mmCIF file of C-alpha atoms in Angstrom:
data_model
loop_
_atom_site.group_PDB
_atom_site.id
_atom_site.type_symbol
_atom_site.label_atom_id
_atom_site.label_comp_id
_atom_site.label_asym_id
_atom_site.label_seq_id
_atom_site.Cartn_x
_atom_site.Cartn_y
_atom_site.Cartn_z
ATOM 1 C CA MET A 1 1.718 -7.361 -26.442
ATOM 2 C CA TRP A 2 -1.340 -5.949 -24.274
ATOM 3 C CA GLY A 3 -3.399 -4.480 -27.341
ATOM 4 C CA SER A 4 -4.474 -0.869 -27.737
ATOM 5 C CA THR A 5 -7.763 0.859 -26.414
ATOM 6 C CA PRO A 6 -7.843 4.387 -25.351
ATOM 7 C CA GLY A 7 -5.336 5.079 -22.750
ATOM 8 C CA TRP A 8 -3.799 2.071 -22.913
ATOM 9 C CA PRO A 9 -0.972 0.683 -22.767
ATOM 10 C CA ALA A 10 0.604 3.479 -20.677
ATOM 11 C CA VAL A 11 3.578 4.503 -18.464
ATOM 12 C CA LEU A 12 3.173 7.197 -15.957
ATOM 13 C CA ALA A 13 5.580 8.688 -13.749
ATOM 14 C CA GLU A 14 6.219 11.253 -10.668
ATOM 15 C CA GLY A 15 9.051 11.288 -8.788
ATOM 16 C CA SER A 16 10.139 7.901 -7.607
ATOM 17 C CA VAL A 17 6.834 6.439 -8.294
ATOM 18 C CA LEU A 18 6.546 4.852 -11.632
ATOM 19 C CA LEU A 19 3.096 3.124 -13.155
ATOM 20 C CA ARG A 20 3.797 0.718 -16.078
ATOM 21 C CA PRO A 21 1.900 -2.430 -17.100
ATOM 22 C CA TYR A 22 2.499 -6.047 -15.633
ATOM 23 C CA LYS A 23 5.378 -7.984 -17.488
ATOM 24 C CA ARG A 24 5.653 -11.807 -17.283
ATOM 25 C CA GLY A 25 8.927 -11.382 -15.250
ATOM 26 C CA ASP A 26 7.146 -9.899 -12.674
ATOM 27 C CA ALA A 27 5.897 -13.293 -11.342
ATOM 28 C CA ARG A 28 8.555 -13.445 -8.446
ATOM 29 C CA ALA A 29 8.203 -9.945 -7.404
ATOM 30 C CA TRP A 30 4.480 -9.654 -7.497
ATOM 31 C CA SER A 31 4.266 -12.975 -5.260
ATOM 32 C CA GLU A 32 6.883 -11.887 -2.979
ATOM 33 C CA VAL A 33 5.096 -8.614 -2.074
ATOM 34 C CA ARG A 34 1.603 -10.185 -1.944
ATOM 35 C CA ILE A 35 2.855 -13.394 0.260
ATOM 36 C CA SER A 36 4.643 -11.121 3.016
ATOM 37 C CA ASN A 37 1.864 -8.690 2.929
ATOM 38 C CA ARG A 38 -1.072 -11.097 3.841
ATOM 39 C CA GLU A 39 -2.038 -9.510 7.276
ATOM 40 C CA TRP A 40 -1.991 -6.163 5.917
ATOM 41 C CA LEU A 41 -4.133 -7.226 2.769
ATOM 42 C CA ALA A 42 -6.164 -10.094 3.458
ATOM 43 C CA PRO A 43 -8.976 -8.475 5.250
ATOM 44 C CA TRP A 44 -9.797 -6.214 2.678
ATOM 45 C CA GLU A 45 -9.702 -8.313 -0.526
ATOM 46 C CA SER A 46 -12.217 -10.490 -2.271
ATOM 47 C CA ALA A 47 -10.622 -13.581 -2.929
ATOM 48 C CA PRO A 48 -11.478 -17.354 -3.571
ATOM 49 C CA PRO A 49 -11.151 -20.085 -1.044
ATOM 50 C CA GLY A 50 -7.654 -21.335 -0.411
ATOM 51 C CA PRO A 51 -4.366 -20.681 1.181
ATOM 52 C CA TRP A 52 -2.786 -17.309 0.382
ATOM 53 C CA SER A 53 0.295 -18.504 -0.709
ATOM 54 C CA GLU A 54 -1.087 -20.678 -3.311
ATOM 55 C CA MET A 55 -3.263 -17.696 -4.638
ATOM 56 C CA ASN A 56 -0.384 -15.343 -4.787
ATOM 57 C CA SER A 57 2.398 -18.017 -5.969
ATOM 58 C CA THR A 58 4.512 -17.328 -8.830
ATOM 59 C CA ARG A 59 2.352 -19.921 -10.380
ATOM 60 C CA ALA A 60 -1.123 -18.265 -9.766
ATOM 61 C CA TYR A 61 0.757 -14.955 -11.245
ATOM 62 C CA ALA A 62 0.852 -16.863 -14.617
ATOM 63 C CA TYR A 63 -3.216 -16.927 -14.526
ATOM 64 C CA VAL A 64 -3.382 -13.255 -12.799
ATOM 65 C CA TYR A 65 -1.373 -11.887 -15.697
ATOM 66 C CA GLN A 66 -3.323 -13.435 -18.310
ATOM 67 C CA ASP A 67 -6.767 -12.233 -17.066
ATOM 68 C CA MET A 68 -5.229 -8.535 -16.775
ATOM 69 C CA ARG A 69 -3.982 -8.781 -20.124
ATOM 70 C CA ARG A 70 -7.235 -10.069 -21.476
ATOM 71 C CA ALA A 71 -9.375 -7.389 -19.764
ATOM 72 C CA ALA A 72 -6.895 -4.787 -20.869
ATOM 73 C CA ARG A 73 -7.165 -5.845 -24.553
ATOM 74 C CA ARG A 74 -11.052 -5.771 -24.199
ATOM 75 C CA GLY A 75 -10.906 -2.282 -22.969
ATOM 76 C CA ASP A 76 -12.327 -3.465 -19.584
ATOM 77 C CA SER A 77 -9.578 -2.686 -17.306
ATOM 78 C CA MET A 78 -6.173 -0.554 -16.895
ATOM 79 C CA PRO A 79 -4.289 -2.654 -14.495
ATOM 80 C CA PHE A 80 -1.004 -0.752 -13.554
ATOM 81 C CA ALA A 81 2.035 -2.282 -11.449
ATOM 82 C CA VAL A 82 3.047 0.499 -9.041
ATOM 83 C CA CYS A 83 6.840 0.429 -8.933
ATOM 84 C CA LEU A 84 9.461 2.627 -6.702
ATOM 85 C CA ARG A 85 12.474 3.751 -8.195
ATOM 86 C CA GLU A 86 15.201 4.080 -5.302
ATOM 87 C CA ASP A 87 19.126 3.805 -5.601
ATOM 88 C CA GLY A 88 18.898 3.072 -8.943
ATOM 89 C CA GLN A 89 16.741 0.198 -8.697
ATOM 90 C CA GLU A 90 13.325 -0.504 -9.455
ATOM 91 C CA ARG A 91 10.912 -2.819 -7.334
ATOM 92 C CA LEU A 92 7.082 -3.468 -7.558
ATOM 93 C CA VAL A 93 5.746 -2.242 -4.220
ATOM 94 C CA GLY A 94 1.675 -2.184 -5.276
ATOM 95 C CA HIS A 95 -1.196 -2.379 -7.722
ATOM 96 C CA ILE A 96 -3.702 0.099 -9.124
ATOM 97 C CA ASN A 97 -6.615 -1.251 -11.502
ATOM 98 C CA LEU A 98 -9.036 1.030 -13.163
ATOM 99 C CA GLY A 99 -11.676 -1.751 -13.721
ATOM 100 C CA ASN A 100 -15.093 -2.432 -15.060
ATOM 101 C CA ILE A 101 -14.517 0.476 -17.539
ATOM 102 C CA VAL A 102 -18.168 1.442 -19.441
ATOM 103 C CA ARG A 103 -17.741 3.823 -22.294
ATOM 104 C CA ARG A 104 -20.402 5.856 -23.977
ATOM 105 C CA ALA A 105 -22.931 7.845 -21.821
ATOM 106 C CA PHE A 106 -21.599 6.352 -18.782
ATOM 107 C CA SER A 107 -18.058 6.897 -19.270
ATOM 108 C CA SER A 108 -16.753 5.550 -15.820
ATOM 109 C CA ALA A 109 -14.701 3.144 -13.863
ATOM 110 C CA TYR A 110 -13.907 1.454 -10.583
ATOM 111 C CA ALA A 111 -10.579 2.051 -9.136
ATOM 112 C CA GLY A 112 -8.910 -0.556 -6.675
ATOM 113 C CA TYR A 113 -5.365 -0.754 -5.321
ATOM 114 C CA TRP A 114 -3.031 -2.169 -2.801
ATOM 115 C CA VAL A 115 0.572 -1.473 -1.432
ATOM 116 C CA ASP A 116 3.293 -2.844 0.348
ATOM 117 C CA HIS A 117 3.104 -2.298 4.101
ATOM 118 C CA ARG A 118 6.585 -1.315 3.964
ATOM 119 C CA VAL A 119 6.373 1.864 1.735
ATOM 120 C CA ALA A 120 2.876 2.978 3.224
ATOM 121 C CA GLY A 121 2.536 6.253 4.897
ATOM 122 C CA ARG A 122 5.109 7.481 1.792
ATOM 123 C CA GLY A 123 2.336 9.188 -0.404
ATOM 124 C CA VAL A 124 3.280 6.402 -2.828
ATOM 125 C CA ILE A 125 -0.518 5.344 -3.479
ATOM 126 C CA PRO A 126 -2.012 8.579 -3.279
ATOM 127 C CA THR A 127 0.534 9.744 -5.924
ATOM 128 C CA ALA A 128 -0.245 6.613 -8.102
ATOM 129 C CA LEU A 129 -4.019 6.766 -7.723
ATOM 130 C CA ALA A 130 -3.586 10.627 -8.823
ATOM 131 C CA LEU A 131 -1.568 9.619 -11.739
ATOM 132 C CA ALA A 132 -4.103 6.739 -13.122
ATOM 133 C CA VAL A 133 -7.185 8.967 -12.189
ATOM 134 C CA ASP A 134 -5.534 11.906 -14.541
ATOM 135 C CA HIS A 135 -4.311 9.399 -17.154
ATOM 136 C CA ALA A 136 -8.183 8.169 -16.975
ATOM 137 C CA PHE A 137 -9.620 11.469 -17.488
ATOM 138 C CA GLY A 138 -7.383 12.473 -20.314
ATOM 139 C CA ALA A 139 -6.013 9.761 -22.662
ATOM 140 C CA GLY A 140 -8.334 7.482 -21.283
ATOM 141 C CA GLY A 141 -11.337 9.366 -22.169
ATOM 142 C CA LEU A 142 -13.400 8.634 -18.803
ATOM 143 C CA HIS A 143 -15.360 11.196 -17.179
ATOM 144 C CA ARG A 144 -16.122 9.537 -13.279
ATOM 145 C CA ILE A 145 -13.891 7.340 -11.107
ATOM 146 C CA GLU A 146 -15.436 5.159 -8.289
ATOM 147 C CA VAL A 147 -13.595 3.730 -5.471
ATOM 148 C CA ASN A 148 -15.424 1.731 -2.906
ATOM 149 C CA ILE A 149 -13.686 0.615 0.691
ATOM 150 C CA ARG A 150 -14.858 -1.231 3.937
ATOM 151 C CA PRO A 151 -15.491 1.411 6.587
ATOM 152 C CA GLU A 152 -12.838 -0.075 8.814
ATOM 153 C CA ASN A 153 -10.208 0.232 6.270
ATOM 154 C CA ARG A 154 -9.069 3.669 7.648
ATOM 155 C CA ALA A 155 -5.696 3.594 5.763
ATOM 156 C CA SER A 156 -7.556 3.220 2.407
ATOM 157 C CA ARG A 157 -9.796 5.745 3.157
ATOM 158 C CA ARG A 158 -7.345 8.120 4.047
ATOM 159 C CA VAL A 159 -5.820 7.740 0.686
ATOM 160 C CA VAL A 160 -9.073 8.871 -1.301
ATOM 161 C CA GLU A 161 -9.837 11.442 1.363
ATOM 162 C CA LYS A 162 -6.381 13.114 0.733
ATOM 163 C CA LEU A 163 -7.079 13.562 -2.618
ATOM 164 C CA GLY A 164 -10.455 14.792 -2.704
ATOM 165 C CA PHE A 165 -12.920 12.127 -3.550
ATOM 166 C CA ARG A 166 -16.506 12.603 -2.260
ATOM 167 C CA GLU A 167 -18.138 10.419 0.206
ATOM 168 C CA GLU A 168 -21.464 9.525 -1.733
ATOM 169 C CA ALA A 169 -22.870 6.202 -0.641
ATOM 170 C CA TYR A 170 -23.036 3.863 2.044
ATOM 171 C CA HIS A 171 -23.487 0.216 0.034
ATOM 172 C CA GLN A 172 -24.497 -2.499 2.537
ATOM 173 C CA ARG A 173 -23.743 -6.059 2.342
ATOM 174 C CA TYR A 174 -21.850 -5.041 -0.967
ATOM 175 C CA MET A 175 -18.703 -7.697 -1.569
ATOM 176 C CA HIS A 176 -18.125 -10.936 0.005
ATOM 177 C CA ILE A 177 -14.639 -10.606 1.520
ATOM 178 C CA ASP A 178 -12.993 -12.527 4.559
ATOM 179 C CA GLY A 179 -16.144 -14.803 4.975
ATOM 180 C CA SER A 180 -18.935 -12.524 5.150
ATOM 181 C CA TRP A 181 -20.957 -9.693 3.065
ATOM 182 C CA ARG A 182 -19.356 -6.694 3.909
ATOM 183 C CA ASP A 183 -20.675 -2.809 3.733
ATOM 184 C CA HIS A 184 -18.761 -0.128 1.700
ATOM 185 C CA LEU A 185 -18.145 3.511 1.543
ATOM 186 C CA GLY A 186 -18.701 4.638 -1.906
ATOM 187 C CA TYR A 187 -16.489 7.536 -2.942
ATOM 188 C CA ALA A 188 -16.165 9.292 -6.269
ATOM 189 C CA LEU A 189 -14.481 12.201 -8.565
ATOM 190 C CA THR A 190 -15.529 13.405 -11.880
ATOM 191 C CA SER A 191 -13.391 14.861 -14.361
ATOM 192 C CA GLU A 192 -14.878 18.438 -13.710
ATOM 193 C CA GLU A 193 -13.898 18.412 -10.084
ATOM 194 C CA VAL A 194 -10.249 18.647 -10.904
ATOM 195 C CA ALA A 195 -9.917 20.165 -14.203
ATOM 196 C CA ALA A 196 -9.937 23.700 -13.049
ATOM 197 C CA GLU A 197 -7.080 22.723 -10.677
ATOM 198 C CA GLY A 198 -4.866 21.324 -13.672
ATOM 199 C CA GLY A 199 -5.843 17.430 -12.553
ATOM 200 C CA LEU A 200 -5.643 15.583 -9.600
ATOM 201 C CA LEU A 201 -1.803 15.096 -9.355
ATOM 202 C CA ALA A 202 -1.856 18.798 -9.143
ATOM 203 C CA ARG A 203 -4.216 18.787 -6.346
ATOM 204 C CA TRP A 204 -2.130 16.231 -4.663
ATOM 205 C CA ARG A 205 1.163 18.133 -5.005
ATOM 206 C CA ARG A 206 -0.474 21.250 -3.206
ATOM 207 C CA VAL A 207 -1.851 19.152 -0.440
ATOM 208 C CA ARG A 208 1.745 17.692 0.042
ATOM 209 C CA ALA A 209 3.581 21.091 0.017
#
């Protein structure tokens, strides 16, 4: 059991895109997609030193799963497996986490995400992020979501820009990634900015139409 905090656990869906809590049985699928996407993901992720294959093995997943579950139980995060449903099959293709959740006067979280390069460009992650943000602003009771992205990561920047996140900061030497302290661009969105449009997913549907 994941426990129960505001807005968690939850299952969210739009078309073929499904967000759900991780399962113990996701180990093989998670490991396969992570290992096969090393070149696509490694330059942008903060990770401990060590071989990528070991850090993303089925054995490593057991620790990742427990860490996610503990954080969710504490109310610190909402970690979603991003799945694609096609031809009667469901497969894990990505991840979204609303983390570092602080409530009361701050009522905010940071969003992080990744997606399998084989489905990149199909609107999967923008759809998933819109679902997660709407859920955070609704059942999750949050007011502000922030996303920090390396300036060189144009694919990730396009995700938030399509959804209308504001670029509001430049963080110098913000996070240690790929051997160095890397600058990041800060993007943010508040609940008021999408409320009049019926939510972020509604905004995204209009953009895609």
